Amino acid sequence: MTISPLHTPPLGPQLKRWRTLRRVKQSHAAELFGVAQSTISRWEAGIQQMSPDERATAERLLAARLDSAGDHALARLIASSTARMHLVCDLTHRLLACSPSRAAEFSRPLPALLGTSLWRYASPEIVRMEAALDPLGWHDRAGPPSVEFATGTNASRVVPIRGSTCRWTRMTLSDGSAARLVETL
């Protein structure tokens, strides 16, 4: 699930991290994608971009999941926080965990939104900030661990966004996948 045709961060660095953590060789990754090993190498080096089908496969493979006890503990901390915050997959924007104060703003019950992408509710300011992340080095881990910005508003009743300051903090889950803590300040 790509977030937008205008913003498709390269997945090569994330694929390389996934392979390293799982001790998967490029040749095995090539088999998973049905491509040559040299293609995996070019993706990871940023020389070649993935086709839409290859990208969809990579997104399914790289999407953040709460798999370990530590990941579940993080979700419980967020779910018990009094602050307005939620945790999303950094790649797909799927909702992974949410605080009660943030969930109270939703017009749908939290279980109906968990596991679904919140990208469709993004305000124009969020879309702009998302596009600015790659030049900051966010996706290859060279950039800042967190960013703050003014969110603006959206017109959604399901997941409303009011004008405020937002902080995104990049987090790595136990399986090496990237998650984003979203805090309303």
Coordinates of C-alpha atoms in Angstrom, one line a residue:
M1 CA 0.0 0.0 0.0
T2 CA 1.9 3.1 -1.2
I3 CA 1.0 6.3 0.7
S4 CA 0.9 8.6 -2.3
P5 CA 2.1 8.6 -5.9
L6 CA 3.9 11.9 -5.0
H7 CA 5.7 10.4 -2.1
T8 CA 7.4 7.1 -2.4
P9 CA 10.5 6.9 -0.2
P10 CA 13.1 4.4 -1.5
L11 CA 12.8 1.1 0.3
G12 CA 16.4 -0.1 -0.4
P13 CA 17.8 1.0 3.0
Q14 CA 14.9 -0.7 4.9
L15 CA 15.2 -3.8 2.8
K16 CA 19.0 -4.0 3.6
R17 CA 18.3 -3.6 7.3
W18 CA 15.6 -6.3 7.2
R19 CA 18.0 -8.7 5.4
T20 CA 20.8 -7.9 7.9
L21 CA 18.6 -8.5 11.0
R22 CA 17.3 -11.8 9.6
R23 CA 20.6 -12.9 8.1
V24 CA 19.0 -13.1 4.7
K25 CA 21.4 -13.0 1.7
Q26 CA 20.7 -10.9 -1.3
S27 CA 20.3 -14.1 -3.4
H28 CA 17.5 -15.3 -1.1
A29 CA 15.8 -11.9 -1.1
A30 CA 16.0 -12.0 -4.9
E31 CA 14.1 -15.3 -4.9
L32 CA 11.4 -13.8 -2.7
F33 CA 10.9 -10.9 -5.2
G34 CA 11.5 -13.0 -8.3
V35 CA 14.4 -10.7 -9.5
A36 CA 18.1 -11.1 -9.9
Q37 CA 20.5 -10.7 -7.0
S38 CA 22.0 -7.7 -8.8
T39 CA 18.6 -6.0 -8.7
I40 CA 18.4 -6.3 -4.9
S41 CA 21.9 -4.8 -4.8
R42 CA 20.8 -1.9 -7.0
W43 CA 17.7 -1.3 -4.9
E44 CA 19.7 -1.2 -1.7
A45 CA 22.2 1.2 -3.2
G46 CA 19.5 3.5 -4.5
I47 CA 20.5 3.0 -8.1
Q48 CA 17.3 1.4 -9.2
Q49 CA 13.7 1.9 -8.1
M50 CA 11.2 -0.9 -7.6
S51 CA 8.2 -1.4 -9.9
P52 CA 4.8 -0.9 -8.3
D53 CA 4.3 -4.6 -7.8
E54 CA 7.8 -5.0 -6.3
R55 CA 7.2 -2.1 -4.0
A56 CA 3.9 -3.6 -2.8
T57 CA 5.7 -6.9 -2.0
A58 CA 8.4 -4.9 -0.2
E59 CA 5.9 -2.9 1.8
R60 CA 4.1 -6.1 2.9
L61 CA 7.5 -7.6 3.9
L62 CA 8.8 -4.4 5.7
A63 CA 5.6 -3.2 7.4
A64 CA 5.9 -2.7 11.1
R65 CA 4.3 -5.3 13.3
L66 CA 4.1 -5.6 17.1
D67 CA 5.6 -9.0 17.4
S68 CA 7.8 -9.2 20.5
A69 CA 7.1 -8.7 24.2
G70 CA 9.0 -5.4 24.0
D71 CA 6.8 -4.2 21.1
H72 CA 3.7 -5.1 23.0
A73 CA 5.0 -3.3 26.1
L74 CA 5.5 -0.2 24.0
A75 CA 1.9 -0.5 22.8
R76 CA 0.6 -0.9 26.4
L77 CA 2.6 2.2 27.4
I78 CA 1.0 4.2 24.6
A79 CA -2.5 2.8 25.4
S80 CA -2.2 3.8 29.0
S81 CA -0.8 7.3 28.4
T82 CA -2.8 10.4 29.2
A83 CA -1.1 12.3 26.3
R84 CA -2.6 12.5 22.9
M85 CA -0.5 10.1 20.9
H86 CA -0.5 7.1 18.6
L87 CA 2.0 4.7 17.0
V88 CA 1.9 4.0 13.2
C89 CA 4.0 2.0 10.8
D90 CA 6.5 4.5 9.4
L91 CA 6.1 2.9 6.0
T92 CA 2.4 2.3 5.6
H93 CA 0.9 4.6 8.3
R94 CA -1.1 1.7 9.7
L95 CA -2.3 2.4 13.2
L96 CA -0.5 0.1 15.7
A97 CA -1.4 1.6 19.1
C98 CA -3.3 4.7 20.4
S99 CA -3.7 6.5 23.7
P100 CA -7.3 6.9 25.1
S101 CA -7.2 10.6 24.7
R102 CA -6.4 10.4 21.0
A103 CA -8.8 7.5 20.4
A104 CA -11.6 9.6 22.1
E105 CA -11.3 12.1 19.2
F106 CA -12.1 9.4 16.6
S107 CA -15.7 8.8 15.5
R108 CA -15.1 5.1 14.9
P109 CA -14.2 2.7 17.7
L110 CA -10.4 2.2 18.1
P111 CA -10.6 -1.6 17.1
A112 CA -12.1 -0.6 13.8
L113 CA -9.1 1.7 13.0
L114 CA -6.2 -0.5 14.4
G115 CA -4.3 -2.0 11.5
T116 CA -5.6 0.5 9.0
S117 CA -3.7 3.3 7.3
L118 CA -4.3 6.8 8.7
W119 CA -2.7 8.4 5.6
R120 CA -6.1 9.2 4.0
Y121 CA -6.7 11.5 7.0
A122 CA -3.5 13.5 6.6
S123 CA -3.7 17.3 6.5
P124 CA -1.9 19.2 3.8
E125 CA 0.8 20.1 6.3
I126 CA 1.3 16.4 7.2
V127 CA 1.6 15.6 3.5
R128 CA 4.3 18.3 3.1
M129 CA 6.2 17.1 6.1
E130 CA 6.1 13.5 4.9
A131 CA 7.6 14.6 1.6
A132 CA 10.3 16.5 3.5
L133 CA 11.4 13.4 5.5
D134 CA 13.5 11.8 2.8
P135 CA 15.7 14.8 2.2
L136 CA 16.2 15.0 6.0
G137 CA 17.6 11.4 5.9
W138 CA 14.7 10.1 8.0
H139 CA 14.2 6.9 6.0
D140 CA 17.9 5.9 6.0
R141 CA 18.4 6.7 9.7
A142 CA 20.9 9.5 9.0
G143 CA 18.4 12.3 9.9
P144 CA 17.0 13.6 13.1
P145 CA 15.2 11.0 15.4
S146 CA 12.3 13.4 15.7
V147 CA 10.7 16.4 14.0
E148 CA 8.1 18.9 15.2
F149 CA 5.8 20.9 12.9
A150 CA 2.4 22.7 12.8
T151 CA -0.2 20.2 11.5
G152 CA -3.0 22.3 10.2
T153 CA -6.5 20.8 10.1
N154 CA -8.3 18.2 8.0
A155 CA -12.0 17.8 7.3
S156 CA -12.4 14.3 8.6
R157 CA -14.8 13.3 11.3
V158 CA -13.4 9.8 11.5
V159 CA -9.8 10.9 12.5
P160 CA -10.0 14.7 13.0
I161 CA -6.8 16.8 13.1
R162 CA -6.9 20.1 14.7
G163 CA -4.3 22.8 14.2
S164 CA -1.6 22.1 16.7
T165 CA 2.1 21.2 17.0
C166 CA 2.9 17.6 16.2
R167 CA 6.1 15.6 17.0
W168 CA 7.1 12.5 15.0
T169 CA 9.6 10.3 16.7
R170 CA 11.2 7.5 14.6
M171 CA 11.4 4.2 16.5
T172 CA 12.7 0.8 15.5
L173 CA 10.7 -2.2 16.6
S174 CA 12.3 -5.5 17.6
D175 CA 12.1 -7.0 14.1
G176 CA 14.0 -3.9 12.7
S177 CA 10.9 -2.4 11.1
A178 CA 10.3 1.3 11.5
A179 CA 7.5 2.8 13.5
R180 CA 6.6 6.4 14.2
L181 CA 5.3 7.8 17.5
V182 CA 2.9 10.7 16.7
E183 CA 2.4 13.1 19.6
T184 CA 0.1 16.1 19.6
L185 CA 1.8 18.8 21.7

